[in-house]
């Protein structure tokens, strides 16, 4: 009984540190500007499909973190062919998206940016499908969120799921802040030519990541 009480106390005493470590680790992995973050930033600034995009990113991250904590990283390591397939598919998609973004930057069309009433044009369905593709076709997501985060969580022993929940909360906080905080840029992005800069930035990120993924997969 005494040993059991001591073990329980040790677990409880490590609850908050494990959750904080998960939050910090998850945030450090997700904050880096990548394809997914650039897309969320663009959607948030346009005010288009912000809730579904933020929700999809947060839920997808939570699922990937859970898979990593559950040990899927070992399966990924043992099956490198899967990463090759995902790399080729994801790289091709990012190249296509980057080309479209570059085209918008070089040849802007009427109504491409924010409208006069602050609303944005575009298809919610397209935004959702693009968000899903950017999230699940990106091998870096599996390497960082599943493999790396899962490995760090495993070191926490019985508190690995507490660590995982901390990382999930970090993901939620980040995407909500990025998606809805981007609306603060509305005044700046209402200026002529501002969206050309944004799309140029997105194009560079997407094309660079796309080339990187295809080269690594080959």
Coordinates of C-alpha atoms in Angstrom, one line a residue:
X1 CA 0.0 0.0 0.0
X2 CA 2.8 2.4 0.9
X3 CA 4.6 1.7 -2.4
X4 CA 1.4 2.2 -4.3
X5 CA 0.8 5.5 -2.6
X6 CA 4.3 6.7 -3.3
X7 CA 4.0 5.7 -7.0
X8 CA 0.6 7.5 -7.2
X9 CA 2.1 10.6 -5.7
X10 CA 5.1 10.5 -8.1
X11 CA 2.7 10.3 -11.0
X12 CA 0.5 13.1 -9.7
X13 CA 3.5 15.3 -9.0
X14 CA 4.8 14.9 -12.5
X15 CA 1.4 15.6 -14.2
X16 CA 1.8 19.3 -14.7
X17 CA 5.5 19.2 -15.7
X18 CA 4.7 16.5 -18.3
X19 CA 1.8 18.5 -19.7
X20 CA 3.9 21.6 -19.8
X21 CA 6.7 19.7 -21.6
X22 CA 4.2 18.4 -24.1
X23 CA 2.9 21.9 -24.7
X24 CA 6.3 23.4 -25.2
X25 CA 7.5 20.6 -27.4
X26 CA 4.4 20.6 -29.5
X27 CA 4.5 24.4 -29.9
X28 CA 8.2 24.4 -30.9
X29 CA 7.5 21.8 -33.7
X30 CA 4.4 23.6 -35.1
X31 CA 5.4 27.2 -35.0
X32 CA 7.9 27.0 -37.8
X33 CA 6.5 28.5 -41.0
X34 CA 5.4 25.7 -43.3
X35 CA 2.8 24.9 -45.9
X36 CA 0.0 24.3 -43.4
X37 CA 0.8 27.4 -41.4
X38 CA 1.0 29.6 -44.5
X39 CA -2.3 28.3 -45.7
X40 CA -4.0 28.9 -42.3
X41 CA -2.5 32.4 -42.3
X42 CA -3.9 33.2 -45.7
X43 CA -7.3 31.8 -45.0
X44 CA -7.4 33.7 -41.7
X45 CA -6.4 37.0 -43.3
X46 CA -9.1 36.5 -46.0
X47 CA -11.7 35.5 -43.4
X48 CA -12.6 32.5 -45.5
X49 CA -13.6 29.1 -44.0
X50 CA -11.5 30.0 -40.9
X51 CA -13.4 27.8 -38.4
X52 CA -13.4 24.6 -40.5
X53 CA -9.7 25.1 -41.5
X54 CA -8.6 25.8 -37.9
X55 CA -10.8 22.9 -36.6
X56 CA -9.4 20.5 -39.2
X57 CA -5.8 21.4 -38.5
X58 CA -6.3 21.1 -34.7
X59 CA -8.2 17.8 -34.9
X60 CA -5.7 16.4 -37.5
X61 CA -2.8 17.3 -35.2
X62 CA -4.5 15.7 -32.2
X63 CA -5.0 12.5 -34.2
X64 CA -1.4 12.5 -35.3
X65 CA -0.1 13.2 -31.8
X66 CA -2.3 10.4 -30.5
X67 CA -0.9 8.0 -33.1
X68 CA 2.7 9.0 -32.2
X69 CA 2.1 8.5 -28.5
X70 CA 0.5 5.1 -29.2
X71 CA 3.7 4.0 -31.0
X72 CA 2.9 4.4 -34.7
X73 CA 6.4 5.9 -35.2
X74 CA 7.9 2.4 -35.0
X75 CA 5.7 1.3 -37.9
X76 CA 6.7 4.3 -40.0
X77 CA 10.4 3.5 -39.3
X78 CA 9.9 -0.1 -40.4
X79 CA 8.1 0.8 -43.6
X80 CA 10.1 3.5 -45.4
X81 CA 8.2 2.9 -48.7
X82 CA 5.2 4.5 -47.2
X83 CA 7.1 7.8 -46.6
X84 CA 8.3 7.7 -50.2
X85 CA 4.8 7.4 -51.5
X86 CA 3.6 10.2 -49.2
X87 CA 6.6 12.3 -50.2
X88 CA 5.9 12.1 -53.9
X89 CA 2.2 12.7 -53.5
X90 CA 2.7 15.6 -51.1
X91 CA 5.5 17.1 -53.1
X92 CA 3.5 17.1 -56.3
X93 CA 0.6 18.7 -54.6
X94 CA 2.7 21.4 -53.0
X95 CA 4.3 22.2 -56.4
X96 CA 0.9 22.6 -58.0
X97 CA -0.3 24.8 -55.2
X98 CA 2.9 26.8 -55.3
X99 CA 2.5 27.4 -59.0
X100 CA -1.1 28.6 -58.5
X101 CA 0.0 31.0 -55.8
X102 CA 2.9 32.3 -58.0
X103 CA 0.4 32.9 -60.8
X104 CA -1.9 34.9 -58.4
X105 CA 1.1 36.9 -57.3
X106 CA 2.3 37.7 -60.9
X107 CA -1.2 38.0 -62.5
X108 CA -3.7 39.1 -59.9
X109 CA -7.4 38.9 -60.8
X110 CA -10.2 41.2 -59.7
X111 CA -11.7 40.1 -56.3
X112 CA -8.6 38.1 -55.4
X113 CA -8.1 39.9 -52.1
X114 CA -10.5 41.1 -49.5
X115 CA -13.8 42.6 -50.7
X116 CA -15.0 46.0 -49.6
X117 CA -17.2 44.6 -46.8
X118 CA -14.3 42.5 -45.4
X119 CA -15.6 39.2 -46.7
X120 CA -13.7 36.9 -48.9
X121 CA -14.5 35.0 -52.0
X122 CA -13.7 31.4 -52.6
X123 CA -15.1 27.9 -52.0
X124 CA -15.3 26.5 -48.5
X125 CA -15.1 23.0 -50.0
X126 CA -11.9 23.9 -51.8
X127 CA -10.4 25.4 -48.7
X128 CA -11.3 22.3 -46.6
X129 CA -9.9 19.8 -49.2
X130 CA -6.7 21.9 -49.6
X131 CA -6.3 22.0 -45.8
X132 CA -6.7 18.2 -45.6
X133 CA -4.2 17.6 -48.4
X134 CA -1.6 20.0 -46.9
X135 CA -1.9 18.3 -43.6
X136 CA -2.0 14.6 -44.5
X137 CA 0.2 14.6 -47.6
X138 CA 3.1 16.2 -45.8
X139 CA 5.7 13.7 -44.7
X140 CA 7.2 16.2 -42.3
X141 CA 4.0 16.0 -40.3
X142 CA 4.6 12.3 -39.8
X143 CA 8.3 12.7 -39.0
X144 CA 7.8 15.6 -36.5
X145 CA 4.4 14.9 -35.0
X146 CA 4.3 11.1 -35.1
X147 CA 7.9 10.0 -34.9
X148 CA 9.7 12.7 -33.0
X149 CA 6.9 13.8 -30.7
X150 CA 6.0 10.1 -30.1
X151 CA 9.6 9.3 -29.2
X152 CA 9.8 12.2 -26.7
X153 CA 6.5 11.1 -25.2
X154 CA 7.7 7.5 -24.8
X155 CA 10.4 8.8 -22.4
X156 CA 7.6 10.0 -20.1
X157 CA 6.5 6.5 -19.3
X158 CA 3.1 6.4 -17.7
X159 CA 2.7 10.1 -18.2
X160 CA 3.2 9.9 -22.0
X161 CA -0.5 10.6 -22.6
X162 CA -0.4 13.6 -20.4
X163 CA 2.5 14.8 -22.5
X164 CA 0.5 14.1 -25.6
X165 CA -2.5 16.1 -24.3
X166 CA -0.2 19.1 -23.6
X167 CA 1.0 18.9 -27.2
X168 CA -2.6 18.8 -28.5
X169 CA -3.5 21.9 -26.5
X170 CA -0.5 23.7 -27.9
X171 CA -1.6 22.8 -31.4
X172 CA -5.1 24.1 -30.7
X173 CA -3.9 27.3 -29.2
X174 CA -1.5 27.9 -32.2
X175 CA -4.1 27.3 -34.9
X176 CA -6.8 29.4 -33.2
X177 CA -4.3 32.2 -32.7
X178 CA -3.0 32.0 -36.2
X179 CA -6.3 31.7 -38.0
X180 CA -8.3 34.3 -36.1
X181 CA -5.3 36.6 -35.3
X182 CA -4.6 36.9 -39.0
X183 CA -7.8 39.0 -39.3
X184 CA -5.8 41.8 -37.6
X185 CA -3.9 42.1 -40.9
X186 CA -7.2 43.0 -42.7
X187 CA -6.4 46.7 -42.9
X188 CA -2.9 46.1 -44.4
X189 CA -4.2 43.5 -46.8
X190 CA -6.9 45.8 -48.1
X191 CA -4.2 47.8 -49.9
X192 CA -3.6 47.2 -53.6
X193 CA -0.8 44.8 -54.2
X194 CA -0.7 43.5 -50.6
X195 CA -2.1 40.1 -51.6
X196 CA 0.6 39.8 -54.3
X197 CA 3.2 39.9 -51.6
X198 CA 1.3 37.3 -49.5
X199 CA 0.8 35.0 -52.5
X200 CA 4.4 35.4 -53.4
X201 CA 5.4 34.4 -49.9
X202 CA 3.1 31.4 -50.0
X203 CA 4.4 30.4 -53.4
X204 CA 8.0 30.4 -52.3
X205 CA 7.2 28.2 -49.2
X206 CA 5.1 25.8 -51.2
X207 CA 7.5 25.4 -54.1
X208 CA 10.6 25.0 -51.8
X209 CA 8.9 22.4 -49.7
X210 CA 7.5 20.6 -52.8
X211 CA 10.9 20.4 -54.5
X212 CA 12.4 19.2 -51.2
X213 CA 9.8 16.5 -50.7
X214 CA 10.1 15.2 -54.3
X215 CA 13.9 15.1 -54.2
X216 CA 14.0 13.3 -50.9
X217 CA 11.4 10.8 -52.0
X218 CA 13.4 10.0 -55.2

